[in-house]
mmCIF file of C-alpha atoms in Angstrom:
data_model
loop_
_atom_site.group_PDB
_atom_site.id
_atom_site.type_symbol
_atom_site.label_atom_id
_atom_site.label_comp_id
_atom_site.label_asym_id
_atom_site.label_seq_id
_atom_site.Cartn_x
_atom_site.Cartn_y
_atom_site.Cartn_z
ATOM 1 C CA MET A 10 12.190 7.904 16.071
ATOM 2 C CA LEU A 11 10.459 6.383 13.038
ATOM 3 C CA VAL A 12 11.847 9.055 10.736
ATOM 4 C CA ASP A 13 15.354 8.583 12.145
ATOM 5 C CA ASP A 14 15.148 4.858 11.454
ATOM 6 C CA VAL A 15 13.916 5.403 7.899
ATOM 7 C CA VAL A 16 16.653 7.953 7.186
ATOM 8 C CA ALA A 17 19.169 5.360 8.387
ATOM 9 C CA LEU A 18 17.858 2.942 5.748
ATOM 10 C CA VAL A 19 18.611 5.315 2.867
ATOM 11 C CA PRO A 20 21.747 4.163 1.024
ATOM 12 C CA SER A 21 24.637 6.625 1.030
ATOM 13 C CA ILE A 22 25.993 5.139 -2.209
ATOM 14 C CA PRO A 23 24.590 6.839 -5.321
ATOM 15 C CA GLY A 24 22.640 4.500 -7.575
ATOM 16 C CA ARG A 25 21.400 2.255 -4.786
ATOM 17 C CA ARG A 26 17.780 2.125 -3.688
ATOM 18 C CA VAL A 27 15.935 0.678 -0.685
ATOM 19 C CA LEU A 28 12.308 -0.466 -0.663
ATOM 20 C CA LEU A 29 10.347 -0.114 2.576
ATOM 21 C CA GLY A 30 6.961 -1.824 2.757
ATOM 22 C CA LEU A 31 4.099 -0.926 5.089
ATOM 23 C CA ALA A 32 1.481 -3.659 5.512
ATOM 24 C CA GLY A 33 -1.713 -3.520 7.533
ATOM 25 C CA ALA A 34 -5.488 -3.640 7.617
ATOM 26 C CA PRO A 35 -7.644 -1.203 5.630
ATOM 27 C CA ALA A 36 -7.642 2.339 7.099
ATOM 28 C CA ALA A 37 -4.891 1.584 9.624
ATOM 29 C CA GLY A 38 -3.050 4.731 8.516
ATOM 30 C CA LYS A 39 -0.562 3.226 6.062
ATOM 31 C CA SER A 40 -0.984 5.883 3.370
ATOM 32 C CA THR A 41 -0.708 8.749 5.851
ATOM 33 C CA LEU A 42 2.419 7.256 7.412
ATOM 34 C CA ALA A 43 4.002 6.593 4.009
ATOM 35 C CA ARG A 44 3.457 10.188 2.879
ATOM 36 C CA HIS A 45 4.807 11.499 6.184
ATOM 37 C CA LEU A 46 7.964 9.409 5.938
ATOM 38 C CA VAL A 47 8.623 10.505 2.351
ATOM 39 C CA THR A 48 8.107 14.169 3.250
ATOM 40 C CA GLU A 49 10.443 13.970 6.242
ATOM 41 C CA VAL A 50 13.162 12.063 4.395
ATOM 42 C CA ASP A 51 13.074 14.614 1.570
ATOM 43 C CA ALA A 52 13.257 17.447 4.119
ATOM 44 C CA ARG A 53 16.402 15.961 5.670
ATOM 45 C CA LEU A 54 18.196 14.528 2.659
ATOM 46 C CA GLY A 55 16.909 16.654 -0.200
ATOM 47 C CA PRO A 56 13.909 16.679 -2.556
ATOM 48 C CA GLY A 57 13.560 13.560 -4.678
ATOM 49 C CA THR A 58 15.400 11.309 -2.220
ATOM 50 C CA ALA A 59 12.211 9.377 -1.405
ATOM 51 C CA ALA A 60 9.078 8.376 -3.309
ATOM 52 C CA CYS A 61 5.791 6.705 -2.405
ATOM 53 C CA VAL A 62 4.175 3.988 -4.527
ATOM 54 C CA PRO A 63 0.973 2.553 -2.986
ATOM 55 C CA MET A 64 -0.266 -0.912 -3.896
ATOM 56 C CA ASP A 65 -3.743 0.564 -4.461
ATOM 57 C CA GLY A 66 -2.834 1.550 -8.007
ATOM 58 C CA PHE A 67 -3.062 -2.151 -8.815
ATOM 59 C CA HIS A 68 -6.748 -2.467 -7.992
ATOM 60 C CA LEU A 69 -8.542 -4.120 -10.883
ATOM 61 C CA SER A 70 -10.822 -1.664 -12.659
ATOM 62 C CA ASN A 71 -14.517 -1.732 -11.823
ATOM 63 C CA ALA A 72 -15.185 -3.081 -15.315
ATOM 64 C CA GLN A 73 -12.898 -6.042 -14.647
ATOM 65 C CA LEU A 74 -14.406 -6.605 -11.207
ATOM 66 C CA ASP A 75 -17.875 -6.678 -12.778
ATOM 67 C CA ARG A 76 -16.655 -9.155 -15.404
ATOM 68 C CA LEU A 77 -15.241 -11.405 -12.692
ATOM 69 C CA GLY A 78 -18.217 -10.983 -10.355
ATOM 70 C CA LEU A 79 -15.986 -9.492 -7.650
ATOM 71 C CA ARG A 80 -17.341 -5.950 -7.347
ATOM 72 C CA ASP A 81 -18.772 -6.638 -3.880
ATOM 73 C CA ARG A 82 -15.343 -7.922 -2.755
ATOM 74 C CA LYS A 83 -13.342 -4.918 -3.931
ATOM 75 C CA GLY A 84 -10.212 -4.668 -1.802
ATOM 76 C CA ALA A 85 -9.844 -8.441 -1.297
ATOM 77 C CA PRO A 86 -6.550 -10.025 -2.410
ATOM 78 C CA GLU A 87 -8.085 -11.462 -5.589
ATOM 79 C CA THR A 88 -9.206 -7.983 -6.718
ATOM 80 C CA PHE A 89 -5.643 -6.744 -7.296
ATOM 81 C CA ASP A 90 -3.213 -7.253 -10.166
ATOM 82 C CA VAL A 91 -0.532 -8.776 -7.945
ATOM 83 C CA ASP A 92 1.622 -9.808 -10.945
ATOM 84 C CA GLY A 93 1.696 -6.197 -12.102
ATOM 85 C CA TYR A 94 2.648 -5.022 -8.619
ATOM 86 C CA VAL A 95 5.467 -7.569 -8.335
ATOM 87 C CA HIS A 96 6.750 -6.509 -11.752
ATOM 88 C CA LEU A 97 6.818 -2.878 -10.613
ATOM 89 C CA LEU A 98 8.809 -3.785 -7.489
ATOM 90 C CA ARG A 99 11.324 -5.613 -9.680
ATOM 91 C CA ARG A 100 11.655 -2.555 -11.926
ATOM 92 C CA LEU A 101 12.228 -0.353 -8.873
ATOM 93 C CA ARG A 102 15.033 -2.656 -7.736
ATOM 94 C CA ALA A 103 16.671 -2.777 -11.182
ATOM 95 C CA ALA A 104 18.799 -0.209 -13.030
ATOM 96 C CA ARG A 105 17.748 3.362 -12.369
ATOM 97 C CA GLU A 106 18.766 5.425 -15.385
ATOM 98 C CA ARG A 107 15.168 6.355 -16.255
ATOM 99 C CA PRO A 108 12.027 7.340 -14.338
ATOM 100 C CA VAL A 109 9.667 4.540 -13.347
ATOM 101 C CA TYR A 110 5.977 5.326 -13.801
ATOM 102 C CA ALA A 111 3.400 3.621 -11.601
ATOM 103 C CA PRO A 112 -0.400 3.607 -11.383
ATOM 104 C CA ASP A 113 -2.184 5.576 -8.685
ATOM 105 C CA PHE A 114 -5.686 5.159 -7.248
ATOM 106 C CA ASP A 115 -8.276 7.940 -7.434
ATOM 107 C CA ARG A 116 -10.762 7.601 -4.573
ATOM 108 C CA SER A 117 -13.146 10.108 -6.143
ATOM 109 C CA LEU A 118 -13.370 7.878 -9.227
ATOM 110 C CA ASP A 119 -12.899 4.657 -7.234
ATOM 111 C CA GLU A 120 -10.597 3.557 -10.056
ATOM 112 C CA PRO A 121 -6.857 3.102 -10.714
ATOM 113 C CA VAL A 122 -5.173 5.754 -12.854
ATOM 114 C CA ALA A 123 -2.351 4.643 -15.170
ATOM 115 C CA ALA A 124 1.047 6.356 -14.746
ATOM 116 C CA GLY A 125 -0.312 8.645 -12.048
ATOM 117 C CA LEU A 126 2.953 8.408 -10.084
ATOM 118 C CA VAL A 127 6.622 8.656 -10.998
ATOM 119 C CA VAL A 128 9.755 7.489 -9.181
ATOM 120 C CA PRO A 129 12.697 9.597 -10.383
ATOM 121 C CA PRO A 130 16.050 7.929 -11.087
ATOM 122 C CA GLU A 131 17.679 9.709 -8.143
ATOM 123 C CA ALA A 132 15.223 8.299 -5.567
ATOM 124 C CA ARG A 133 17.140 6.215 -3.026
ATOM 125 C CA LEU A 134 14.123 5.182 -0.959
ATOM 126 C CA VAL A 135 10.726 3.962 -2.133
ATOM 127 C CA VAL A 136 7.961 3.513 0.428
ATOM 128 C CA THR A 137 5.216 1.182 -0.753
ATOM 129 C CA GLU A 138 2.130 0.332 1.264
ATOM 130 C CA GLY A 139 -0.865 -1.956 1.024
ATOM 131 C CA ASN A 140 -2.995 -4.460 2.869
ATOM 132 C CA TYR A 141 -1.302 -7.633 1.659
ATOM 133 C CA LEU A 142 2.428 -6.948 1.502
ATOM 134 C CA ALA A 143 2.966 -9.558 4.232
ATOM 135 C CA ASP A 144 0.430 -12.046 2.877
ATOM 136 C CA ASP A 145 1.205 -15.769 2.572
ATOM 137 C CA GLY A 146 -0.933 -16.283 -0.504
ATOM 138 C CA GLU A 147 0.792 -17.984 -3.425
ATOM 139 C CA ASP A 148 0.671 -14.865 -5.583
ATOM 140 C CA TRP A 149 1.626 -12.469 -2.777
ATOM 141 C CA ALA A 150 4.504 -14.208 -1.016
ATOM 142 C CA GLU A 151 7.013 -12.953 -3.605
ATOM 143 C CA VAL A 152 6.375 -9.369 -2.499
ATOM 144 C CA ARG A 153 8.275 -9.862 0.776
ATOM 145 C CA ASP A 154 11.416 -10.993 -1.041
ATOM 146 C CA LEU A 155 11.475 -7.751 -3.024
ATOM 147 C CA LEU A 156 11.363 -5.482 0.047
ATOM 148 C CA ASP A 157 14.361 -4.536 2.183
ATOM 149 C CA GLU A 158 12.185 -3.802 5.222
ATOM 150 C CA LEU A 159 8.559 -4.682 5.957
ATOM 151 C CA TRP A 160 6.654 -3.032 8.795
ATOM 152 C CA TYR A 161 3.127 -3.690 10.058
ATOM 153 C CA VAL A 162 0.904 -0.666 10.718
ATOM 154 C CA GLU A 163 -1.999 -1.138 13.111
ATOM 155 C CA ALA A 164 -4.763 0.958 14.661
ATOM 156 C CA PRO A 165 -7.755 0.104 16.885
ATOM 157 C CA ARG A 166 -10.597 -1.567 14.999
ATOM 158 C CA HIS A 167 -13.181 1.044 15.995
ATOM 159 C CA LEU A 168 -10.981 3.829 14.645
ATOM 160 C CA ARG A 169 -10.310 1.972 11.392
ATOM 161 C CA GLU A 170 -14.000 1.310 10.846
ATOM 162 C CA GLN A 171 -14.897 4.948 11.557
ATOM 163 C CA ARG A 172 -12.428 5.950 8.850
ATOM 164 C CA LEU A 173 -13.811 3.341 6.465
ATOM 165 C CA LEU A 174 -17.381 4.486 7.067
ATOM 166 C CA HIS A 175 -16.404 8.079 6.304
ATOM 167 C CA ARG A 176 -14.424 6.988 3.238
ATOM 168 C CA HIS A 177 -17.285 4.991 1.735
ATOM 169 C CA VAL A 178 -19.941 7.618 2.452
ATOM 170 C CA ILE A 179 -17.769 10.310 0.854
ATOM 171 C CA GLY A 180 -17.331 7.900 -2.056
ATOM 172 C CA GLY A 181 -21.083 7.810 -2.684
ATOM 173 C CA ARG A 182 -22.484 4.953 -0.595
ATOM 174 C CA SER A 183 -25.303 5.524 1.865
ATOM 175 C CA GLN A 184 -24.436 4.942 5.521
ATOM 176 C CA GLU A 185 -26.334 1.647 5.457
ATOM 177 C CA GLU A 186 -24.564 0.505 2.285
ATOM 178 C CA ALA A 187 -21.197 1.514 3.726
ATOM 179 C CA MET A 188 -21.792 -0.394 6.961
ATOM 180 C CA ALA A 189 -22.885 -3.473 5.025
ATOM 181 C CA PHE A 190 -19.769 -3.323 2.830
ATOM 182 C CA ILE A 191 -17.527 -2.963 5.886
ATOM 183 C CA ALA A 192 -19.106 -6.040 7.482
ATOM 184 C CA ALA A 193 -19.053 -8.156 4.317
ATOM 185 C CA SER A 194 -15.712 -7.128 2.821
ATOM 186 C CA GLU A 195 -13.524 -4.818 4.898
ATOM 187 C CA ARG A 196 -13.543 -6.958 8.050
ATOM 188 C CA PRO A 197 -12.513 -10.153 6.240
ATOM 189 C CA ASN A 198 -9.838 -8.149 4.420
ATOM 190 C CA ALA A 199 -8.561 -6.838 7.752
ATOM 191 C CA LEU A 200 -8.295 -10.359 9.143
ATOM 192 C CA ARG A 201 -6.413 -11.455 6.033
ATOM 193 C CA ALA A 202 -3.999 -8.531 6.379
ATOM 194 C CA GLU A 203 -3.469 -9.264 10.077
ATOM 195 C CA SER A 204 -2.515 -12.860 9.288
ATOM 196 C CA GLY A 205 0.786 -11.607 7.842
ATOM 197 C CA ARG A 206 1.763 -9.550 10.891
ATOM 198 C CA ALA A 207 4.347 -12.096 12.034
ATOM 199 C CA HIS A 208 6.299 -11.636 8.803
ATOM 200 C CA CYS A 209 6.968 -7.976 9.602
ATOM 201 C CA SER A 210 10.117 -6.835 11.364
ATOM 202 C CA ARG A 211 8.406 -3.971 13.164
ATOM 203 C CA VAL A 212 4.910 -3.059 14.364
ATOM 204 C CA VAL A 213 3.906 0.599 14.243
ATOM 205 C CA THR A 214 0.781 1.473 16.246
ATOM 206 C CA LEU A 215 -1.165 4.555 15.142
ATOM 207 C CA GLY A 216 -4.311 6.187 16.452
#
């Protein structure tokens, strides 16, 4: 059903492109769903039809977070380069004669990686996902206007926090450090993400 609806969004006119946004709390399953949708669209309509560009590539580097005193709030709205993300969305909506390169995020490094992703000119669908795509914050509200569709992805809190605990422990934190970070940062971030749910045209429940 979801895949059918996404395929229906893809423009049949060459040269046109649709942007689908997936918002939601940390570890709700946004990245997994985005990759699945891109894979299925490409399987039905041909390789290169769809591309995925996560918002996570616009995390500020750890060096910048340290400079700003925000390292312990990594993942909060103020720890992203929202202007850079908005600029990328504008580029994706503009003329498409050349590839568009976008930053990725390397969880093993816990750092963004410049030009880690590419959207080819022939891509007619771009799926982008992140916590704050539906956010009302002054710097974030412009994101919604640049998306053709915006869906909210949700999963039970206990499942999300299990995933976050695993993610942070794999990333090098002790279990105690990971649990403390989830309580101090991830839960407030989840509440902030949930505040934009009403701006989404569809709610997708995973888990």
